[in-house]
Short mmCIF file of N, CA and C in Angstrom, two decimals:
data_model
loop_
_atom_site.label_atom_id
_atom_site.label_comp_id
_atom_site.label_asym_id
_atom_site.label_seq_id
_atom_site.Cartn_x
_atom_site.Cartn_y
_atom_site.Cartn_z
N MET E 146 -17.59 -18.34 3.43
CA MET E 146 -16.54 -18.92 2.62
C MET E 146 -16.27 -20.32 3.16
N SER E 147 -16.23 -21.27 2.26
CA SER E 147 -15.97 -22.65 2.68
C SER E 147 -14.47 -22.85 2.95
N GLU E 148 -14.17 -23.94 3.60
CA GLU E 148 -12.76 -24.28 3.88
C GLU E 148 -11.98 -24.43 2.58
N ALA E 149 -12.60 -25.06 1.57
CA ALA E 149 -11.92 -25.25 0.28
C ALA E 149 -11.65 -23.90 -0.39
N GLU E 150 -12.63 -22.99 -0.34
CA GLU E 150 -12.43 -21.66 -0.93
C GLU E 150 -11.33 -20.90 -0.19
N GLU E 151 -11.34 -21.01 1.11
CA GLU E 151 -10.31 -20.34 1.90
C GLU E 151 -8.92 -20.86 1.55
N GLN E 152 -8.78 -22.16 1.43
CA GLN E 152 -7.49 -22.76 1.09
C GLN E 152 -7.06 -22.38 -0.33
N ALA E 153 -8.03 -22.32 -1.25
CA ALA E 153 -7.71 -21.90 -2.63
C ALA E 153 -7.21 -20.46 -2.64
N PHE E 154 -7.86 -19.60 -1.86
CA PHE E 154 -7.44 -18.20 -1.78
C PHE E 154 -6.03 -18.10 -1.19
N ILE E 155 -5.78 -18.83 -0.12
CA ILE E 155 -4.46 -18.82 0.51
C ILE E 155 -3.41 -19.31 -0.49
N GLY E 156 -3.74 -20.32 -1.27
CA GLY E 156 -2.82 -20.82 -2.29
C GLY E 156 -2.51 -19.77 -3.35
N GLU E 157 -3.53 -19.04 -3.78
CA GLU E 157 -3.33 -17.98 -4.77
C GLU E 157 -2.42 -16.87 -4.22
N VAL E 158 -2.68 -16.48 -2.99
CA VAL E 158 -1.85 -15.44 -2.36
C VAL E 158 -0.41 -15.92 -2.24
N ALA E 159 -0.23 -17.16 -1.83
CA ALA E 159 1.12 -17.72 -1.70
C ALA E 159 1.84 -17.72 -3.05
N ASP E 160 1.12 -18.06 -4.12
CA ASP E 160 1.72 -18.06 -5.46
C ASP E 160 2.16 -16.65 -5.87
N VAL E 161 1.31 -15.67 -5.61
CA VAL E 161 1.66 -14.28 -5.94
C VAL E 161 2.90 -13.84 -5.15
N LEU E 162 2.93 -14.18 -3.87
CA LEU E 162 4.08 -13.81 -3.04
C LEU E 162 5.35 -14.52 -3.50
N ASP E 163 5.22 -15.77 -3.96
CA ASP E 163 6.38 -16.50 -4.48
C ASP E 163 6.95 -15.80 -5.72
N VAL E 164 6.08 -15.36 -6.61
CA VAL E 164 6.52 -14.65 -7.82
C VAL E 164 7.21 -13.34 -7.43
N LEU E 165 6.62 -12.61 -6.50
CA LEU E 165 7.21 -11.36 -6.04
C LEU E 165 8.58 -11.59 -5.41
N ALA E 166 8.68 -12.61 -4.55
CA ALA E 166 9.95 -12.91 -3.89
C ALA E 166 11.02 -13.30 -4.91
N ALA E 167 10.63 -14.08 -5.92
CA ALA E 167 11.60 -14.48 -6.95
C ALA E 167 12.09 -13.26 -7.73
N ALA E 168 11.20 -12.34 -8.04
CA ALA E 168 11.59 -11.13 -8.76
C ALA E 168 12.54 -10.27 -7.92
N ILE E 169 12.28 -10.21 -6.63
CA ILE E 169 13.15 -9.42 -5.74
C ILE E 169 14.54 -10.04 -5.65
N ARG E 170 14.60 -11.36 -5.61
CA ARG E 170 15.90 -12.03 -5.49
C ARG E 170 16.80 -11.77 -6.69
N VAL E 171 16.24 -11.62 -7.88
CA VAL E 171 17.07 -11.44 -9.07
C VAL E 171 17.25 -9.98 -9.47
N SER E 172 16.55 -9.08 -8.80
CA SER E 172 16.67 -7.67 -9.16
C SER E 172 17.88 -7.04 -8.47
N GLU E 173 18.37 -5.97 -9.08
CA GLU E 173 19.50 -5.25 -8.51
C GLU E 173 19.01 -3.95 -7.89
N ALA E 174 19.56 -3.62 -6.76
CA ALA E 174 19.18 -2.38 -6.09
C ALA E 174 19.63 -1.18 -6.91
N GLN E 175 18.83 -0.14 -6.89
CA GLN E 175 19.19 1.10 -7.55
C GLN E 175 19.58 2.12 -6.49
N PRO E 176 20.48 3.04 -6.82
CA PRO E 176 20.83 4.09 -5.86
C PRO E 176 19.59 4.92 -5.51
N SER E 177 19.57 5.47 -4.32
CA SER E 177 18.41 6.25 -3.89
C SER E 177 18.23 7.52 -4.71
N ASP E 178 19.30 7.98 -5.36
CA ASP E 178 19.17 9.18 -6.18
C ASP E 178 19.02 8.88 -7.67
N ALA E 179 18.84 7.61 -8.02
CA ALA E 179 18.63 7.26 -9.43
C ALA E 179 17.31 7.87 -9.90
N PRO E 180 17.26 8.35 -11.13
CA PRO E 180 16.03 8.97 -11.63
C PRO E 180 14.79 8.07 -11.49
N ALA E 181 14.94 6.79 -11.74
CA ALA E 181 13.79 5.88 -11.62
C ALA E 181 13.32 5.77 -10.17
N THR E 182 14.25 5.75 -9.23
CA THR E 182 13.90 5.68 -7.81
C THR E 182 13.16 6.94 -7.39
N VAL E 183 13.68 8.08 -7.78
CA VAL E 183 13.05 9.36 -7.43
C VAL E 183 11.67 9.46 -8.07
N ALA E 184 11.53 8.99 -9.30
CA ALA E 184 10.23 9.03 -9.98
C ALA E 184 9.21 8.14 -9.27
N ARG E 185 9.63 6.95 -8.85
CA ARG E 185 8.71 6.06 -8.10
C ARG E 185 8.29 6.70 -6.79
N TRP E 186 9.23 7.31 -6.09
CA TRP E 186 8.93 7.96 -4.82
C TRP E 186 7.94 9.11 -5.03
N ASN E 187 8.20 9.93 -6.05
CA ASN E 187 7.29 11.04 -6.34
C ASN E 187 5.89 10.54 -6.68
N GLY E 188 5.81 9.46 -7.43
CA GLY E 188 4.51 8.88 -7.77
C GLY E 188 3.77 8.38 -6.54
N GLN E 189 4.48 7.70 -5.64
CA GLN E 189 3.87 7.20 -4.42
C GLN E 189 3.42 8.35 -3.52
N LEU E 190 4.24 9.38 -3.42
CA LEU E 190 3.88 10.54 -2.61
C LEU E 190 2.63 11.23 -3.17
N ARG E 191 2.58 11.39 -4.48
CA ARG E 191 1.42 12.01 -5.13
C ARG E 191 0.15 11.17 -4.88
N TYR E 192 0.28 9.85 -5.00
CA TYR E 192 -0.86 8.95 -4.76
C TYR E 192 -1.37 9.10 -3.33
N CYS E 193 -0.46 9.08 -2.36
CA CYS E 193 -0.86 9.20 -0.95
C CYS E 193 -1.55 10.53 -0.68
N LYS E 194 -1.01 11.60 -1.22
CA LYS E 194 -1.62 12.92 -1.00
C LYS E 194 -3.02 12.99 -1.61
N GLN E 195 -3.20 12.40 -2.80
CA GLN E 195 -4.52 12.40 -3.43
C GLN E 195 -5.51 11.56 -2.62
N GLN E 196 -5.06 10.41 -2.14
CA GLN E 196 -5.95 9.54 -1.38
C GLN E 196 -6.36 10.16 -0.04
N LYS E 197 -5.48 10.95 0.54
CA LYS E 197 -5.82 11.62 1.80
C LYS E 197 -6.97 12.60 1.61
N GLN E 198 -7.18 13.05 0.38
CA GLN E 198 -8.27 13.98 0.08
C GLN E 198 -9.55 13.27 -0.35
N ASN E 199 -9.54 11.94 -0.35
CA ASN E 199 -10.70 11.16 -0.79
C ASN E 199 -11.75 11.16 0.32
N ASP E 200 -12.77 11.97 0.14
CA ASP E 200 -13.80 12.10 1.17
C ASP E 200 -14.61 10.82 1.36
N LYS E 201 -14.75 10.03 0.30
CA LYS E 201 -15.52 8.79 0.42
C LYS E 201 -14.87 7.84 1.42
N THR E 202 -13.57 7.65 1.30
CA THR E 202 -12.85 6.78 2.23
C THR E 202 -12.96 7.33 3.65
N ARG E 203 -12.76 8.61 3.80
CA ARG E 203 -12.81 9.24 5.12
C ARG E 203 -14.20 9.07 5.75
N ARG E 204 -15.25 9.29 4.97
CA ARG E 204 -16.62 9.17 5.50
C ARG E 204 -16.92 7.75 5.96
N VAL E 205 -16.51 6.77 5.18
CA VAL E 205 -16.74 5.38 5.57
C VAL E 205 -16.05 5.07 6.89
N LEU E 206 -14.79 5.49 7.02
CA LEU E 206 -14.05 5.23 8.26
C LEU E 206 -14.63 6.01 9.44
N GLU E 207 -15.04 7.25 9.20
CA GLU E 207 -15.64 8.04 10.27
C GLU E 207 -16.94 7.41 10.77
N LYS E 208 -17.71 6.89 9.84
CA LYS E 208 -18.99 6.27 10.21
C LYS E 208 -18.75 4.97 10.99
N ALA E 209 -17.76 4.20 10.57
CA ALA E 209 -17.48 2.93 11.23
C ALA E 209 -16.79 3.12 12.57
N PHE E 210 -16.01 4.17 12.71
CA PHE E 210 -15.24 4.40 13.94
C PHE E 210 -15.58 5.79 14.48
N ASN E 211 -14.70 6.75 14.26
CA ASN E 211 -14.98 8.15 14.62
C ASN E 211 -14.01 9.04 13.85
N PRO E 212 -14.31 10.33 13.74
CA PRO E 212 -13.48 11.22 12.91
C PRO E 212 -12.00 11.25 13.31
N ALA E 213 -11.72 11.31 14.60
CA ALA E 213 -10.32 11.38 15.03
C ALA E 213 -9.57 10.10 14.65
N TRP E 214 -10.22 8.96 14.85
CA TRP E 214 -9.60 7.68 14.51
C TRP E 214 -9.37 7.61 13.00
N ALA E 215 -10.37 8.03 12.22
CA ALA E 215 -10.27 7.99 10.76
C ALA E 215 -9.10 8.84 10.28
N ASP E 216 -8.97 10.05 10.82
CA ASP E 216 -7.86 10.93 10.43
C ASP E 216 -6.51 10.29 10.73
N ARG E 217 -6.38 9.77 11.91
CA ARG E 217 -5.10 9.16 12.31
C ARG E 217 -4.78 7.94 11.43
N TYR E 218 -5.77 7.10 11.19
CA TYR E 218 -5.59 5.91 10.37
C TYR E 218 -5.15 6.28 8.95
N ILE E 219 -5.82 7.26 8.37
CA ILE E 219 -5.50 7.70 7.01
C ILE E 219 -4.11 8.33 6.94
N GLU E 220 -3.80 9.20 7.89
CA GLU E 220 -2.54 9.94 7.87
C GLU E 220 -1.32 9.10 8.26
N GLU E 221 -1.49 8.20 9.22
CA GLU E 221 -0.33 7.50 9.78
C GLU E 221 -0.16 6.05 9.31
N LEU E 222 -1.21 5.47 8.73
CA LEU E 222 -1.08 4.07 8.35
C LEU E 222 -1.47 3.82 6.90
N LEU E 223 -2.70 4.16 6.56
CA LEU E 223 -3.21 3.81 5.24
C LEU E 223 -2.48 4.55 4.12
N PHE E 224 -2.31 5.86 4.27
CA PHE E 224 -1.68 6.67 3.22
C PHE E 224 -0.59 7.56 3.79
N ASP E 225 0.21 7.01 4.69
CA ASP E 225 1.32 7.80 5.24
C ASP E 225 2.31 8.12 4.13
N ASP E 226 2.93 9.29 4.22
CA ASP E 226 3.90 9.69 3.20
C ASP E 226 5.10 8.75 3.24
N PRO E 227 5.53 8.29 2.06
CA PRO E 227 6.70 7.41 2.04
C PRO E 227 7.96 8.17 2.44
N PRO E 228 8.88 7.51 3.12
CA PRO E 228 10.14 8.19 3.47
C PRO E 228 10.92 8.53 2.20
N ALA E 229 11.62 9.62 2.22
CA ALA E 229 12.41 10.04 1.05
C ALA E 229 13.49 9.00 0.76
N PRO E 230 13.74 8.78 -0.53
CA PRO E 230 14.78 7.78 -0.89
C PRO E 230 16.17 8.24 -0.48
#
């Protein structure tokens, strides 16, 4: 990757983060027991549980590192269960 390509990529990422930050600033917090909050949490939990069963991801990580490391990485970092709202 050239320096120009790297800087262009960094600029794109910064723009995306600026849009996200602006949206966060104008949004209003929802109660943790709001139906939409609970639905988002359930969706994230379901996604994490499904991804933990993805053998392709696990095999790639096991091959690059080792099975114990792959399990810990998947369970505790990559697809850790989201805390309850």
